[in-house]
Amino acid sequence: MAIVIGYVIAFIGVYLALLLSIDKPKNKKYKVWGIALMVPISPALAFAIGLTYAVSVGSGWAGLIMWYIFPFIFTVGLVMLLVGIFKKEKTEIV
C-alpha cells in the first residue's frame, strides 16, 4: 500500500504542476516544474521506485536504491528552478 501512496503523491504533484504551468511563460514553467520536482515528486517517486524494486528483487537492501534516485531527480529540479530564475526572456522589438 505504501508503494501506491508514493506513486499517487508523485502523480498529484505532476498534475498540479501541469495545472499551474498552463498558459505561462517559459520562465514560470521552469520555476513551477523545478519546485514540483524538488518538493513533492522526487521524494515520493524515489520512495515508490525503491520499494517496488526491493519487492521485485526480494531484498530489503535493494530498497536503498532510493538514496541514488532522490538526489538525481532533486538535482534535475534544482537545475530547472535555477534556469527559470536566471534565464532572460527574449523581448520582441515591434
mmCIF file of C-alpha atoms in Angstrom:
data_model
loop_
_atom_site.group_PDB
_atom_site.id
_atom_site.type_symbol
_atom_site.label_atom_id
_atom_site.label_comp_id
_atom_site.label_asym_id
_atom_site.label_seq_id
_atom_site.Cartn_x
_atom_site.Cartn_y
_atom_site.Cartn_z
ATOM 1 C CA MET A 1 0.000 0.000 0.000
ATOM 2 C CA ALA A 2 2.880 2.378 0.732
ATOM 3 C CA ILE A 3 4.164 1.918 -2.802
ATOM 4 C CA VAL A 4 0.841 3.042 -4.252
ATOM 5 C CA ILE A 5 0.755 6.086 -1.976
ATOM 6 C CA GLY A 6 4.195 7.129 -3.246
ATOM 7 C CA TYR A 7 3.071 6.890 -6.857
ATOM 8 C CA VAL A 8 -0.182 8.747 -6.077
ATOM 9 C CA ILE A 9 1.681 11.616 -4.399
ATOM 10 C CA ALA A 10 4.055 11.870 -7.368
ATOM 11 C CA PHE A 11 1.127 11.829 -9.807
ATOM 12 C CA ILE A 12 -0.700 14.550 -7.850
ATOM 13 C CA GLY A 13 2.480 16.652 -7.911
ATOM 14 C CA VAL A 14 2.751 16.249 -11.683
ATOM 15 C CA TYR A 15 -0.931 17.085 -12.143
ATOM 16 C CA LEU A 16 -0.717 20.240 -10.011
ATOM 17 C CA ALA A 17 2.466 21.375 -11.751
ATOM 18 C CA LEU A 18 0.769 20.852 -15.090
ATOM 19 C CA LEU A 19 -2.231 22.911 -13.982
ATOM 20 C CA LEU A 20 -0.031 25.707 -12.640
ATOM 21 C CA SER A 21 2.128 25.894 -15.764
ATOM 22 C CA ILE A 22 -0.569 26.069 -18.446
ATOM 23 C CA ASP A 23 -0.517 29.362 -20.403
ATOM 24 C CA LYS A 24 2.534 30.702 -18.570
ATOM 25 C CA PRO A 25 5.837 31.988 -19.969
ATOM 26 C CA LYS A 26 8.784 29.594 -20.124
ATOM 27 C CA ASN A 27 10.482 31.103 -17.066
ATOM 28 C CA LYS A 28 7.413 30.481 -14.926
ATOM 29 C CA LYS A 29 7.113 26.938 -16.267
ATOM 30 C CA TYR A 30 10.726 26.193 -15.367
ATOM 31 C CA LYS A 31 10.170 27.577 -11.865
ATOM 32 C CA VAL A 32 6.943 25.635 -11.311
ATOM 33 C CA TRP A 33 8.351 22.359 -12.603
ATOM 34 C CA GLY A 34 11.613 22.834 -10.703
ATOM 35 C CA ILE A 35 9.805 23.317 -7.407
ATOM 36 C CA ALA A 36 7.398 20.487 -8.195
ATOM 37 C CA LEU A 37 10.253 18.104 -8.960
ATOM 38 C CA MET A 38 12.150 19.027 -5.815
ATOM 39 C CA VAL A 39 9.348 19.037 -3.252
ATOM 40 C CA PRO A 40 6.546 16.535 -3.935
ATOM 41 C CA ILE A 41 7.744 14.449 -6.875
ATOM 42 C CA SER A 42 11.343 13.422 -6.129
ATOM 43 C CA PRO A 43 10.905 12.035 -2.592
ATOM 44 C CA ALA A 44 7.644 10.250 -3.377
ATOM 45 C CA LEU A 45 8.865 8.824 -6.670
ATOM 46 C CA ALA A 46 12.209 7.724 -5.219
ATOM 47 C CA PHE A 47 10.401 6.033 -2.326
ATOM 48 C CA ALA A 48 7.928 4.252 -4.586
ATOM 49 C CA ILE A 49 10.539 3.132 -7.126
ATOM 50 C CA GLY A 50 12.875 1.963 -4.356
ATOM 51 C CA LEU A 51 10.197 -0.118 -2.665
ATOM 52 C CA THR A 52 8.948 -1.514 -5.967
ATOM 53 C CA TYR A 53 12.470 -2.612 -6.863
ATOM 54 C CA ALA A 54 13.034 -4.088 -3.391
ATOM 55 C CA VAL A 55 9.841 -6.126 -3.604
ATOM 56 C CA SER A 56 10.596 -7.358 -7.120
ATOM 57 C CA VAL A 57 14.152 -8.398 -6.207
ATOM 58 C CA GLY A 58 13.144 -9.791 -2.832
ATOM 59 C CA SER A 59 15.775 -7.975 -0.809
ATOM 60 C CA GLY A 60 15.121 -5.145 1.591
ATOM 61 C CA TRP A 61 18.587 -3.784 0.953
ATOM 62 C CA ALA A 62 17.691 -3.206 -2.684
ATOM 63 C CA GLY A 63 15.301 -0.510 -1.473
ATOM 64 C CA LEU A 64 18.309 1.668 -0.780
ATOM 65 C CA ILE A 65 18.328 2.498 -4.479
ATOM 66 C CA MET A 66 16.060 5.376 -3.458
ATOM 67 C CA TRP A 67 19.155 7.017 -1.957
ATOM 68 C CA TYR A 68 20.508 7.292 -5.509
ATOM 69 C CA ILE A 69 17.252 8.184 -7.250
ATOM 70 C CA PHE A 70 16.246 11.036 -4.927
ATOM 71 C CA PRO A 71 19.371 13.225 -5.354
ATOM 72 C CA PHE A 72 19.298 12.749 -9.125
ATOM 73 C CA ILE A 73 15.669 13.875 -9.510
ATOM 74 C CA PHE A 74 16.175 16.639 -6.922
ATOM 75 C CA THR A 75 19.198 17.958 -8.850
ATOM 76 C CA VAL A 76 17.211 17.995 -12.095
ATOM 77 C CA GLY A 77 14.525 20.029 -10.315
ATOM 78 C CA LEU A 78 17.107 22.402 -8.867
ATOM 79 C CA VAL A 79 18.630 22.985 -12.305
ATOM 80 C CA MET A 80 15.181 23.674 -13.761
ATOM 81 C CA LEU A 81 14.438 26.145 -10.965
ATOM 82 C CA LEU A 82 17.740 27.947 -11.480
ATOM 83 C CA VAL A 83 17.157 28.108 -15.239
ATOM 84 C CA GLY A 84 13.750 29.640 -14.572
ATOM 85 C CA ILE A 85 15.238 32.223 -12.227
ATOM 86 C CA PHE A 86 18.284 33.278 -14.224
ATOM 87 C CA LYS A 87 17.274 32.796 -17.865
ATOM 88 C CA LYS A 88 16.291 36.017 -19.600
ATOM 89 C CA GLU A 89 13.192 36.213 -21.757
ATOM 90 C CA LYS A 90 13.733 37.356 -25.315
ATOM 91 C CA THR A 91 11.990 40.638 -25.987
ATOM 92 C CA GLU A 92 10.467 41.373 -29.339
ATOM 93 C CA ILE A 93 11.028 44.749 -30.934
ATOM 94 C CA VAL A 94 7.841 45.773 -32.653
#
